[in-house]
mmCIF file of C-alpha atoms in Angstrom:
data_model
loop_
_atom_site.group_PDB
_atom_site.id
_atom_site.type_symbol
_atom_site.label_atom_id
_atom_site.label_comp_id
_atom_site.label_asym_id
_atom_site.label_seq_id
_atom_site.Cartn_x
_atom_site.Cartn_y
_atom_site.Cartn_z
ATOM 1 C CA UNK A 84 18.733 -207.197 -27.533
ATOM 2 C CA UNK A 85 16.601 -204.100 -27.061
ATOM 3 C CA UNK A 86 15.722 -202.482 -30.422
ATOM 4 C CA UNK A 87 17.416 -199.175 -29.538
ATOM 5 C CA UNK A 88 20.718 -201.000 -28.957
ATOM 6 C CA UNK A 89 21.049 -202.393 -32.487
ATOM 7 C CA UNK A 90 22.101 -199.090 -34.129
ATOM 8 C CA UNK A 91 24.952 -198.749 -31.639
ATOM 9 C CA UNK A 92 25.991 -202.326 -32.292
ATOM 10 C CA UNK A 93 26.146 -201.824 -36.058
ATOM 11 C CA UNK A 94 27.872 -198.452 -35.685
ATOM 12 C CA UNK A 95 30.543 -200.108 -33.575
ATOM 13 C CA UNK A 96 31.078 -202.728 -36.302
ATOM 14 C CA UNK A 97 31.343 -200.034 -38.983
ATOM 15 C CA UNK A 98 33.909 -198.042 -37.013
ATOM 16 C CA UNK A 99 35.916 -201.186 -36.330
ATOM 17 C CA UNK A 100 36.004 -201.996 -40.050
ATOM 18 C CA UNK A 101 37.050 -198.398 -40.748
ATOM 19 C CA UNK A 102 39.944 -198.747 -38.307
ATOM 20 C CA UNK A 103 38.571 -196.157 -35.873
ATOM 21 C CA UNK A 104 39.246 -197.968 -32.602
ATOM 22 C CA UNK A 105 38.177 -195.075 -30.368
ATOM 23 C CA UNK A 106 34.738 -194.750 -31.998
ATOM 24 C CA UNK A 107 34.381 -198.527 -32.003
ATOM 25 C CA UNK A 108 34.904 -198.688 -28.241
ATOM 26 C CA UNK A 109 32.587 -195.711 -27.709
ATOM 27 C CA UNK A 110 29.622 -197.222 -29.561
ATOM 28 C CA UNK A 111 30.285 -200.690 -28.197
ATOM 29 C CA UNK A 112 30.088 -199.253 -24.680
ATOM 30 C CA UNK A 113 26.748 -197.653 -25.562
ATOM 31 C CA UNK A 114 25.487 -200.898 -27.080
ATOM 32 C CA UNK A 115 26.040 -202.730 -23.810
ATOM 33 C CA UNK A 116 24.868 -200.108 -21.354
ATOM 34 C CA UNK A 117 22.667 -201.515 -18.582
ATOM 35 C CA UNK A 118 18.959 -201.557 -19.367
ATOM 36 C CA UNK A 119 18.407 -198.971 -16.644
ATOM 37 C CA UNK A 120 20.254 -196.449 -18.819
ATOM 38 C CA UNK A 121 17.788 -196.899 -21.671
ATOM 39 C CA UNK A 122 14.802 -197.006 -19.357
ATOM 40 C CA UNK A 123 15.792 -193.635 -17.929
ATOM 41 C CA UNK A 124 16.255 -192.208 -21.427
ATOM 42 C CA UNK A 125 13.187 -193.975 -22.888
ATOM 43 C CA UNK A 126 13.584 -192.280 -26.262
ATOM 44 C CA UNK A 127 17.114 -191.177 -27.083
ATOM 45 C CA UNK A 128 15.789 -188.577 -29.534
ATOM 46 C CA UNK A 129 13.097 -187.188 -27.229
ATOM 47 C CA UNK A 130 13.592 -183.930 -25.282
ATOM 48 C CA UNK A 131 14.547 -184.366 -21.634
ATOM 49 C CA UNK A 132 11.739 -184.859 -19.158
ATOM 50 C CA UNK A 133 11.352 -181.789 -16.932
ATOM 51 C CA UNK A 134 9.416 -183.649 -14.262
ATOM 52 C CA UNK A 135 11.485 -184.083 -11.157
ATOM 53 C CA UNK A 136 11.729 -187.291 -9.233
ATOM 54 C CA UNK A 137 10.109 -185.556 -6.266
ATOM 55 C CA UNK A 138 6.836 -185.460 -8.201
ATOM 56 C CA UNK A 139 6.978 -189.238 -8.573
ATOM 57 C CA UNK A 140 7.571 -190.527 -5.060
ATOM 58 C CA UNK A 141 6.251 -193.946 -6.084
ATOM 59 C CA UNK A 142 9.314 -194.445 -8.258
ATOM 60 C CA UNK A 143 11.765 -193.751 -5.443
ATOM 61 C CA UNK A 144 13.861 -196.669 -4.281
ATOM 62 C CA UNK A 145 15.309 -197.340 -0.903
ATOM 63 C CA UNK A 146 19.027 -196.990 -0.456
ATOM 64 C CA UNK A 147 19.393 -200.753 -0.306
ATOM 65 C CA UNK A 148 17.546 -201.230 -3.610
ATOM 66 C CA UNK A 149 19.628 -198.517 -5.251
ATOM 67 C CA UNK A 150 22.826 -200.166 -4.120
ATOM 68 C CA UNK A 151 21.631 -203.546 -5.418
ATOM 69 C CA UNK A 152 20.759 -201.995 -8.771
ATOM 70 C CA UNK A 153 24.207 -200.454 -9.074
ATOM 71 C CA UNK A 154 26.091 -203.595 -8.164
ATOM 72 C CA UNK A 155 23.910 -205.876 -10.314
ATOM 73 C CA UNK A 156 22.861 -203.838 -13.371
ATOM 74 C CA UNK A 157 20.083 -205.254 -15.516
ATOM 75 C CA UNK A 158 21.512 -205.655 -19.010
ATOM 76 C CA UNK A 159 19.252 -205.406 -22.067
ATOM 77 C CA UNK A 160 17.222 -208.586 -22.310
ATOM 78 C CA UNK A 161 18.794 -211.312 -24.415
ATOM 79 C CA UNK A 162 22.343 -209.963 -24.617
ATOM 80 C CA UNK A 163 23.893 -212.450 -22.221
ATOM 81 C CA UNK A 164 21.425 -215.332 -22.535
ATOM 82 C CA UNK A 165 23.665 -217.379 -24.800
ATOM 83 C CA UNK A 166 26.813 -216.247 -23.030
ATOM 84 C CA UNK A 167 25.545 -217.366 -19.637
ATOM 85 C CA UNK A 168 24.182 -220.589 -21.107
ATOM 86 C CA UNK A 169 27.680 -221.430 -22.312
ATOM 87 C CA UNK A 170 29.476 -220.472 -19.105
ATOM 88 C CA UNK A 171 32.062 -223.135 -18.349
ATOM 89 C CA UNK A 172 32.032 -224.843 -15.008
ATOM 90 C CA UNK A 173 35.163 -223.110 -13.789
ATOM 91 C CA UNK A 174 36.251 -222.232 -10.259
ATOM 92 C CA UNK A 175 35.080 -218.694 -9.545
ATOM 93 C CA UNK A 176 38.544 -217.179 -9.285
ATOM 94 C CA UNK A 177 39.586 -218.484 -12.714
ATOM 95 C CA UNK A 178 36.641 -217.127 -14.666
ATOM 96 C CA UNK A 179 34.381 -214.635 -12.948
ATOM 97 C CA UNK A 180 37.298 -212.443 -11.867
ATOM 98 C CA UNK A 181 38.486 -210.597 -13.869
ATOM 99 C CA UNK A 182 36.899 -212.065 -17.001
ATOM 100 C CA UNK A 183 33.559 -210.356 -16.301
ATOM 101 C CA UNK A 184 35.267 -207.120 -17.314
ATOM 102 C CA UNK A 185 35.127 -208.461 -20.876
ATOM 103 C CA UNK A 186 31.510 -209.651 -20.856
ATOM 104 C CA UNK A 187 30.458 -206.899 -23.323
ATOM 105 C CA UNK A 188 33.172 -207.710 -25.854
ATOM 106 C CA UNK A 189 32.526 -211.469 -25.576
ATOM 107 C CA UNK A 190 28.811 -210.871 -26.040
ATOM 108 C CA UNK A 191 29.647 -208.644 -29.008
ATOM 109 C CA UNK A 192 31.649 -211.489 -30.593
ATOM 110 C CA UNK A 193 28.756 -213.905 -30.098
ATOM 111 C CA UNK A 194 26.477 -211.430 -31.859
ATOM 112 C CA UNK A 195 28.913 -211.298 -34.775
ATOM 113 C CA UNK A 196 28.651 -215.076 -35.016
ATOM 114 C CA UNK A 197 24.855 -214.870 -34.933
ATOM 115 C CA UNK A 198 24.993 -212.454 -37.855
ATOM 116 C CA UNK A 199 27.183 -214.914 -39.785
ATOM 117 C CA UNK A 200 30.481 -213.039 -39.502
ATOM 118 C CA UNK A 201 33.013 -215.571 -38.154
ATOM 119 C CA UNK A 202 35.971 -214.057 -40.049
ATOM 120 C CA UNK A 203 35.264 -210.627 -38.569
ATOM 121 C CA UNK A 204 34.939 -212.232 -35.154
ATOM 122 C CA UNK A 205 38.312 -213.954 -35.539
ATOM 123 C CA UNK A 206 39.969 -210.642 -36.408
ATOM 124 C CA UNK A 207 39.352 -209.592 -32.787
ATOM 125 C CA UNK A 208 41.173 -212.683 -31.568
ATOM 126 C CA UNK A 209 44.110 -211.753 -33.808
ATOM 127 C CA UNK A 210 44.271 -208.469 -31.853
ATOM 128 C CA UNK A 211 43.452 -209.945 -28.463
ATOM 129 C CA UNK A 212 45.983 -207.751 -26.637
ATOM 130 C CA UNK A 213 44.110 -204.640 -27.799
ATOM 131 C CA UNK A 214 40.652 -205.733 -26.685
ATOM 132 C CA UNK A 215 40.886 -208.281 -23.863
ATOM 133 C CA UNK A 216 42.130 -208.381 -20.310
ATOM 134 C CA UNK A 217 45.207 -210.611 -20.102
ATOM 135 C CA UNK A 218 43.390 -213.079 -17.836
ATOM 136 C CA UNK A 219 40.392 -213.243 -20.173
ATOM 137 C CA UNK A 220 42.536 -214.412 -23.088
ATOM 138 C CA UNK A 221 43.525 -217.396 -20.944
ATOM 139 C CA UNK A 222 39.978 -218.284 -19.912
ATOM 140 C CA UNK A 223 37.965 -221.193 -21.215
ATOM 141 C CA UNK A 224 35.106 -219.028 -22.469
ATOM 142 C CA UNK A 225 37.512 -216.990 -24.605
ATOM 143 C CA UNK A 226 38.859 -220.205 -26.154
ATOM 144 C CA UNK A 227 35.373 -221.572 -26.716
ATOM 145 C CA UNK A 228 34.117 -218.478 -28.547
ATOM 146 C CA UNK A 229 37.217 -218.615 -30.762
ATOM 147 C CA UNK A 230 36.626 -222.323 -31.451
ATOM 148 C CA UNK A 231 33.007 -221.631 -32.349
ATOM 149 C CA UNK A 232 34.116 -218.948 -34.819
ATOM 150 C CA UNK A 233 36.616 -221.352 -36.403
ATOM 151 C CA UNK A 234 33.917 -224.006 -36.658
ATOM 152 C CA UNK A 235 31.495 -221.624 -38.380
ATOM 153 C CA UNK A 236 34.253 -220.704 -40.819
ATOM 154 C CA UNK A 237 34.510 -224.456 -41.541
ATOM 155 C CA UNK A 238 37.996 -224.695 -40.088
ATOM 156 C CA UNK A 239 37.116 -227.889 -38.245
ATOM 157 C CA UNK A 240 40.742 -228.805 -37.552
ATOM 158 C CA UNK A 241 41.376 -225.406 -35.950
ATOM 159 C CA UNK A 242 38.179 -225.684 -33.915
ATOM 160 C CA UNK A 243 39.123 -229.175 -32.724
ATOM 161 C CA UNK A 244 42.595 -227.989 -31.717
ATOM 162 C CA UNK A 245 41.172 -225.123 -29.656
ATOM 163 C CA UNK A 246 38.587 -227.350 -27.997
ATOM 164 C CA UNK A 247 41.130 -230.043 -27.178
ATOM 165 C CA UNK A 248 43.283 -227.347 -25.592
ATOM 166 C CA UNK A 249 40.282 -226.170 -23.572
ATOM 167 C CA UNK A 250 39.345 -229.646 -22.362
ATOM 168 C CA UNK A 251 42.906 -230.711 -21.589
ATOM 169 C CA UNK A 252 43.515 -227.659 -19.400
ATOM 170 C CA UNK A 253 41.337 -229.129 -16.673
ATOM 171 C CA UNK A 254 37.855 -227.581 -16.417
ATOM 172 C CA UNK A 255 35.129 -228.790 -18.753
ATOM 173 C CA UNK A 256 32.746 -226.596 -20.726
ATOM 174 C CA UNK A 257 29.053 -227.360 -21.139
ATOM 175 C CA UNK A 258 29.113 -227.235 -24.925
ATOM 176 C CA UNK A 259 32.770 -227.877 -25.711
ATOM 177 C CA UNK A 260 32.369 -231.657 -25.772
ATOM 178 C CA UNK A 261 29.463 -231.547 -28.218
ATOM 179 C CA UNK A 262 31.208 -229.019 -30.479
ATOM 180 C CA UNK A 263 34.406 -231.088 -30.461
ATOM 181 C CA UNK A 264 32.389 -234.186 -31.356
ATOM 182 C CA UNK A 265 30.710 -232.298 -34.207
ATOM 183 C CA UNK A 266 34.131 -231.142 -35.446
ATOM 184 C CA UNK A 267 35.346 -234.742 -35.529
ATOM 185 C CA UNK A 268 32.126 -235.734 -37.304
ATOM 186 C CA UNK A 269 32.737 -233.110 -40.007
ATOM 187 C CA UNK A 270 36.292 -234.443 -40.362
ATOM 188 C CA UNK A 271 34.952 -238.010 -40.859
ATOM 189 C CA UNK A 272 36.737 -239.228 -37.718
ATOM 190 C CA UNK A 273 34.081 -241.706 -36.644
ATOM 191 C CA UNK A 274 35.552 -243.209 -33.472
ATOM 192 C CA UNK A 275 36.569 -239.958 -31.717
ATOM 193 C CA UNK A 276 33.271 -238.371 -32.791
ATOM 194 C CA UNK A 277 31.337 -241.208 -31.128
ATOM 195 C CA UNK A 278 33.542 -240.982 -28.033
ATOM 196 C CA UNK A 279 32.963 -237.269 -27.490
ATOM 197 C CA UNK A 280 29.259 -237.334 -28.368
ATOM 198 C CA UNK A 281 28.816 -240.013 -25.696
ATOM 199 C CA UNK A 282 30.882 -237.977 -23.225
ATOM 200 C CA UNK A 283 28.742 -234.914 -23.907
ATOM 201 C CA UNK A 284 25.598 -236.935 -23.183
ATOM 202 C CA UNK A 285 27.037 -238.189 -19.883
ATOM 203 C CA UNK A 286 28.272 -234.732 -18.911
ATOM 204 C CA UNK A 287 25.070 -232.903 -19.817
ATOM 205 C CA UNK A 288 22.873 -235.613 -18.236
ATOM 206 C CA UNK A 289 20.708 -236.454 -21.274
ATOM 207 C CA UNK A 290 20.722 -233.154 -23.206
ATOM 208 C CA UNK A 291 17.448 -232.220 -24.839
ATOM 209 C CA UNK A 292 19.078 -231.818 -28.236
ATOM 210 C CA UNK A 293 17.943 -234.152 -30.995
ATOM 211 C CA UNK A 294 20.958 -233.347 -33.195
ATOM 212 C CA UNK A 295 23.374 -235.158 -30.870
ATOM 213 C CA UNK A 296 21.288 -238.325 -31.080
ATOM 214 C CA UNK A 297 20.867 -238.003 -34.864
ATOM 215 C CA UNK A 298 24.634 -237.757 -35.223
ATOM 216 C CA UNK A 299 25.219 -240.768 -32.993
ATOM 217 C CA UNK A 300 22.616 -242.759 -34.916
ATOM 218 C CA UNK A 301 24.329 -242.048 -38.233
ATOM 219 C CA UNK A 302 27.760 -242.867 -36.818
ATOM 220 C CA UNK A 303 26.449 -246.178 -35.476
ATOM 221 C CA UNK A 304 25.019 -246.990 -38.911
ATOM 222 C CA UNK A 305 28.437 -246.376 -40.412
ATOM 223 C CA UNK A 306 29.868 -248.819 -37.888
ATOM 224 C CA UNK A 307 27.061 -251.276 -38.778
ATOM 225 C CA UNK A 308 25.936 -251.254 -35.144
ATOM 226 C CA UNK A 309 22.258 -251.247 -36.058
ATOM 227 C CA UNK A 310 20.801 -251.883 -32.607
ATOM 228 C CA UNK A 311 22.611 -248.882 -31.132
ATOM 229 C CA UNK A 312 21.687 -246.815 -34.194
ATOM 230 C CA UNK A 313 18.022 -247.672 -33.665
ATOM 231 C CA UNK A 314 18.269 -246.685 -29.999
ATOM 232 C CA UNK A 315 19.803 -243.274 -30.738
ATOM 233 C CA UNK A 316 17.403 -242.451 -33.567
ATOM 234 C CA UNK A 317 14.479 -243.335 -31.303
ATOM 235 C CA UNK A 318 15.939 -241.088 -28.625
ATOM 236 C CA UNK A 319 16.164 -238.188 -31.087
ATOM 237 C CA UNK A 320 12.446 -238.518 -31.786
ATOM 238 C CA UNK A 321 11.683 -237.924 -28.106
ATOM 239 C CA UNK A 322 12.953 -234.351 -28.497
ATOM 240 C CA UNK A 323 12.056 -233.536 -32.119
ATOM 241 C CA UNK A 324 9.956 -235.357 -34.718
ATOM 242 C CA UNK A 325 12.039 -235.190 -37.898
ATOM 243 C CA UNK A 326 12.131 -236.931 -41.246
ATOM 244 C CA UNK A 327 15.783 -237.805 -40.674
ATOM 245 C CA UNK A 328 15.021 -239.357 -37.305
ATOM 246 C CA UNK A 329 12.298 -241.618 -38.696
ATOM 247 C CA UNK A 330 14.475 -242.501 -41.684
ATOM 248 C CA UNK A 331 17.275 -243.574 -39.348
ATOM 249 C CA UNK A 332 14.828 -245.805 -37.486
ATOM 250 C CA UNK A 333 13.714 -247.275 -40.828
ATOM 251 C CA UNK A 334 17.278 -247.969 -41.994
ATOM 252 C CA UNK A 335 18.336 -249.614 -38.729
ATOM 253 C CA UNK A 336 15.202 -251.778 -38.556
ATOM 254 C CA UNK A 337 15.573 -252.786 -42.211
ATOM 255 C CA UNK A 338 19.150 -253.908 -41.541
ATOM 256 C CA UNK A 339 17.943 -255.832 -38.491
ATOM 257 C CA UNK A 340 15.343 -257.627 -40.618
ATOM 258 C CA UNK A 341 12.284 -255.983 -39.068
ATOM 259 C CA UNK A 342 10.562 -255.195 -42.375
ATOM 260 C CA UNK A 343 7.200 -254.225 -40.896
ATOM 261 C CA UNK A 344 8.729 -251.776 -38.432
ATOM 262 C CA UNK A 345 11.059 -250.416 -41.116
ATOM 263 C CA UNK A 346 8.137 -249.816 -43.488
ATOM 264 C CA UNK A 347 6.133 -247.988 -40.814
ATOM 265 C CA UNK A 348 9.129 -245.808 -39.900
ATOM 266 C CA UNK A 349 9.859 -245.024 -43.568
ATOM 267 C CA UNK A 350 6.230 -244.005 -44.054
ATOM 268 C CA UNK A 351 6.477 -241.716 -41.008
ATOM 269 C CA UNK A 352 9.657 -240.176 -42.464
ATOM 270 C CA UNK A 353 7.900 -239.674 -45.788
ATOM 271 C CA UNK A 354 5.026 -237.849 -44.080
ATOM 272 C CA UNK A 355 7.527 -235.356 -42.639
ATOM 273 C CA UNK A 356 9.360 -234.760 -45.944
ATOM 274 C CA UNK A 357 8.053 -236.110 -49.240
ATOM 275 C CA UNK A 358 11.040 -234.720 -51.170
ATOM 276 C CA UNK A 359 13.634 -236.877 -49.415
ATOM 277 C CA UNK A 360 14.777 -239.316 -52.081
ATOM 278 C CA UNK A 361 16.410 -241.822 -49.741
ATOM 279 C CA UNK A 362 13.118 -242.279 -47.879
ATOM 280 C CA UNK A 363 11.463 -243.323 -51.147
ATOM 281 C CA UNK A 364 14.393 -245.700 -51.692
ATOM 282 C CA UNK A 365 13.920 -247.477 -48.377
ATOM 283 C CA UNK A 366 10.173 -247.588 -48.937
ATOM 284 C CA UNK A 367 10.915 -249.353 -52.237
ATOM 285 C CA UNK A 368 13.273 -251.802 -50.511
ATOM 286 C CA UNK A 369 10.728 -252.635 -47.805
ATOM 287 C CA UNK A 370 7.908 -253.077 -50.339
ATOM 288 C CA UNK A 371 10.037 -255.224 -52.662
ATOM 289 C CA UNK A 372 11.066 -257.393 -49.714
ATOM 290 C CA UNK A 373 7.378 -257.997 -48.903
ATOM 291 C CA UNK A 374 6.456 -258.684 -52.570
ATOM 292 C CA UNK A 375 4.441 -255.475 -52.986
ATOM 293 C CA UNK A 376 6.018 -254.798 -56.363
ATOM 294 C CA UNK A 377 3.428 -252.372 -57.753
ATOM 295 C CA UNK A 378 3.809 -249.987 -54.817
ATOM 296 C CA UNK A 379 7.581 -250.427 -54.972
ATOM 297 C CA UNK A 380 7.576 -249.312 -58.632
ATOM 298 C CA UNK A 381 5.838 -246.077 -57.631
ATOM 299 C CA UNK A 382 8.327 -245.443 -54.816
ATOM 300 C CA UNK A 383 11.235 -246.149 -57.156
ATOM 301 C CA UNK A 384 10.014 -243.511 -59.597
ATOM 302 C CA UNK A 385 9.874 -240.976 -56.755
ATOM 303 C CA UNK A 386 13.340 -242.126 -55.634
ATOM 304 C CA UNK A 387 14.802 -241.321 -59.053
ATOM 305 C CA UNK A 388 12.892 -238.054 -59.349
ATOM 306 C CA UNK A 389 13.866 -236.715 -55.943
ATOM 307 C CA UNK A 390 17.481 -237.838 -55.967
ATOM 308 C CA UNK A 391 17.937 -235.989 -59.246
ATOM 309 C CA UNK A 392 16.270 -232.892 -57.826
ATOM 310 C CA UNK A 393 17.861 -232.952 -54.390
ATOM 311 C CA UNK A 394 21.252 -234.592 -54.224
ATOM 312 C CA UNK A 395 21.747 -235.293 -50.521
ATOM 313 C CA UNK A 396 24.487 -237.167 -48.781
ATOM 314 C CA UNK A 397 24.240 -238.931 -45.471
ATOM 315 C CA UNK A 398 21.830 -241.815 -45.273
ATOM 316 C CA UNK A 399 21.369 -242.062 -49.042
ATOM 317 C CA UNK A 400 24.876 -243.448 -49.257
ATOM 318 C CA UNK A 401 24.328 -246.102 -46.609
ATOM 319 C CA UNK A 402 22.466 -248.531 -48.816
ATOM 320 C CA UNK A 403 25.586 -250.554 -49.438
ATOM 321 C CA UNK A 404 28.535 -248.168 -49.365
ATOM 322 C CA UNK A 405 29.289 -244.675 -50.524
ATOM 323 C CA UNK A 406 30.119 -244.018 -54.162
ATOM 324 C CA UNK A 407 32.715 -241.343 -53.457
ATOM 325 C CA UNK A 408 34.562 -240.251 -50.362
ATOM 326 C CA UNK A 409 36.888 -237.456 -49.402
ATOM 327 C CA UNK A 410 38.868 -238.366 -46.309
ATOM 328 C CA UNK A 411 41.246 -236.190 -44.334
ATOM 329 C CA UNK A 412 43.759 -238.451 -42.662
ATOM 330 C CA UNK A 413 44.041 -236.888 -39.221
ATOM 331 C CA UNK A 414 45.286 -238.290 -35.958
ATOM 332 C CA UNK A 415 42.788 -236.980 -33.358
ATOM 333 C CA UNK A 416 45.538 -237.009 -30.732
ATOM 334 C CA UNK A 417 47.967 -235.085 -32.969
ATOM 335 C CA UNK A 418 45.851 -232.301 -34.403
ATOM 336 C CA UNK A 419 48.887 -230.087 -34.945
ATOM 337 C CA UNK A 420 50.281 -232.550 -37.480
ATOM 338 C CA UNK A 421 49.757 -232.061 -41.210
ATOM 339 C CA UNK A 422 46.455 -233.267 -42.670
ATOM 340 C CA UNK A 423 46.385 -235.301 -45.873
ATOM 341 C CA UNK A 424 43.306 -235.292 -48.096
ATOM 342 C CA UNK A 425 42.575 -238.484 -50.026
ATOM 343 C CA UNK A 426 39.792 -238.767 -52.589
ATOM 344 C CA UNK A 427 38.757 -242.230 -53.681
ATOM 345 C CA UNK A 428 35.804 -244.264 -54.907
ATOM 346 C CA UNK A 429 34.484 -246.817 -52.453
ATOM 347 C CA UNK A 430 32.007 -248.629 -54.658
ATOM 348 C CA UNK A 431 29.633 -250.860 -52.821
ATOM 349 C CA UNK A 432 26.517 -249.774 -54.637
ATOM 350 C CA UNK A 433 24.870 -247.216 -52.460
ATOM 351 C CA UNK A 434 21.109 -247.024 -52.199
ATOM 352 C CA UNK A 435 20.442 -246.875 -55.947
ATOM 353 C CA UNK A 436 22.330 -250.055 -56.741
ATOM 354 C CA UNK A 437 20.858 -251.856 -53.739
ATOM 355 C CA UNK A 438 17.344 -251.094 -55.000
ATOM 356 C CA UNK A 439 18.416 -252.203 -58.489
ATOM 357 C CA UNK A 440 19.835 -255.462 -57.152
ATOM 358 C CA UNK A 441 16.652 -256.099 -55.169
ATOM 359 C CA UNK A 442 14.629 -255.670 -58.370
ATOM 360 C CA UNK A 443 16.772 -258.358 -60.006
ATOM 361 C CA UNK A 444 16.317 -260.719 -57.077
ATOM 362 C CA UNK A 445 12.536 -260.236 -56.913
ATOM 363 C CA UNK A 446 11.522 -259.734 -60.560
ATOM 364 C CA UNK A 447 14.284 -261.396 -62.543
ATOM 365 C CA UNK A 448 14.517 -260.255 -66.163
ATOM 366 C CA UNK A 449 11.256 -258.289 -65.753
ATOM 367 C CA UNK A 450 13.071 -255.965 -63.391
ATOM 368 C CA UNK A 451 16.246 -255.775 -65.457
ATOM 369 C CA UNK A 452 15.399 -252.506 -67.218
ATOM 370 C CA UNK A 453 14.537 -250.785 -63.936
ATOM 371 C CA UNK A 454 17.737 -252.155 -62.431
ATOM 372 C CA UNK A 455 19.774 -250.961 -65.417
ATOM 373 C CA UNK A 456 18.276 -247.460 -65.210
ATOM 374 C CA UNK A 457 19.100 -247.256 -61.509
ATOM 375 C CA UNK A 458 22.665 -248.461 -62.067
ATOM 376 C CA UNK A 459 23.198 -245.916 -64.845
ATOM 377 C CA UNK A 460 21.890 -243.186 -62.572
ATOM 378 C CA UNK A 461 24.337 -244.317 -59.895
ATOM 379 C CA UNK A 462 27.140 -243.892 -62.429
ATOM 380 C CA UNK A 463 26.174 -240.260 -62.929
ATOM 381 C CA UNK A 464 26.310 -239.655 -59.165
ATOM 382 C CA UNK A 465 30.117 -239.690 -59.267
ATOM 383 C CA UNK A 466 31.208 -237.997 -62.534
ATOM 384 C CA UNK A 467 34.890 -238.013 -63.332
ATOM 385 C CA UNK A 468 35.586 -241.308 -61.602
ATOM 386 C CA UNK A 469 38.359 -243.403 -63.078
ATOM 387 C CA UNK A 470 37.472 -246.682 -61.427
ATOM 388 C CA UNK A 471 35.076 -247.724 -64.154
ATOM 389 C CA UNK A 472 35.907 -251.404 -63.715
ATOM 390 C CA UNK A 473 34.360 -251.529 -60.254
ATOM 391 C CA UNK A 474 31.239 -249.658 -61.366
ATOM 392 C CA UNK A 475 30.738 -251.666 -64.537
ATOM 393 C CA UNK A 476 30.451 -254.912 -62.589
ATOM 394 C CA UNK A 477 26.881 -254.313 -61.354
ATOM 395 C CA UNK A 478 25.906 -252.455 -64.527
ATOM 396 C CA UNK A 479 27.092 -255.246 -66.845
ATOM 397 C CA UNK A 480 25.206 -257.793 -64.745
ATOM 398 C CA UNK A 481 21.985 -255.803 -65.075
ATOM 399 C CA UNK A 482 22.551 -255.399 -68.839
ATOM 400 C CA UNK A 483 23.192 -259.099 -69.370
ATOM 401 C CA UNK A 484 19.978 -260.035 -67.568
ATOM 402 C CA UNK A 485 18.052 -257.604 -69.775
ATOM 403 C CA UNK A 486 19.268 -259.387 -72.923
ATOM 404 C CA UNK A 487 17.424 -262.623 -72.145
#
């Protein structure tokens, strides 16, 4: 957006919040004037230029050029980049006419989302009859912008409902599939998330977005499909070198028994982010499995230090199983039904207990104290749990070994 446009944009927001609809529409119209308007003004505060156009014949345009400029105005650079990128593949008559009348207001709503104001954005949808052409409110782009606002407000169920409505109406949107998959991912609905991530890849013909492949890799790990997880994490690294991508490669290779490859991938992940505790954990597992106990001890200390400092979910929980889960029981085909939240402890050890158990297997009673410390730390990861019996099983085993 051109710098001189921003004041008009913010003034329009202020007048909208003040309830002054007329001033809001006035400044919004100024904010989205064609670039030619600002080029002719140059400086809105400067005195008018007395030089006539006759003194600048080089700037004169032919009648054909003038007509082209009027019919295809050049908007300020950047305003419609994202909007056009997200244009759905609709038949022309169902989107471009008359929905283009509302391009400025749709672009305005996208800018609100960029500034982190999804609730304000949604207030426009609550008053759609006041701001949108009747045909626009039935278009796919209108629904998508609303779904994106709901998603950013963390209403993932509402976003999924809107996106399902969009996709079921016939035409498909370039980003709707990926956003629907991400909504399912945030709702812990693994199978539909995988389904729609894969559909988005097929539809977009190998999108150059590493996040899609990172998500698919993690979902495959949760399904214990380690070969597919390795493939997707490798694919993510083709588009962006990330610590998470290398860690996913390390986890999948470790589960497949490729200790050398897992160690190399974990080291690459550690080079990208030395504060990621789970990377230190998998380094410790790989080193313990290859009898490099001294180096494993060092990695274990960093594991404990960094997990205390930065409590992260995701791959840290995939050592054995998560220590605590919050699940929303949702039928992906019946999103209008009531959602039930269930909190429970699914104790399978997690990364901390897996490292502790590996110490016991490799070092016997010499590793018992380290194992006990790790198990106690795992206990503190889920305060308030009532299922002490399940958690005490590994802890009591580590304590008994330490007594010998």
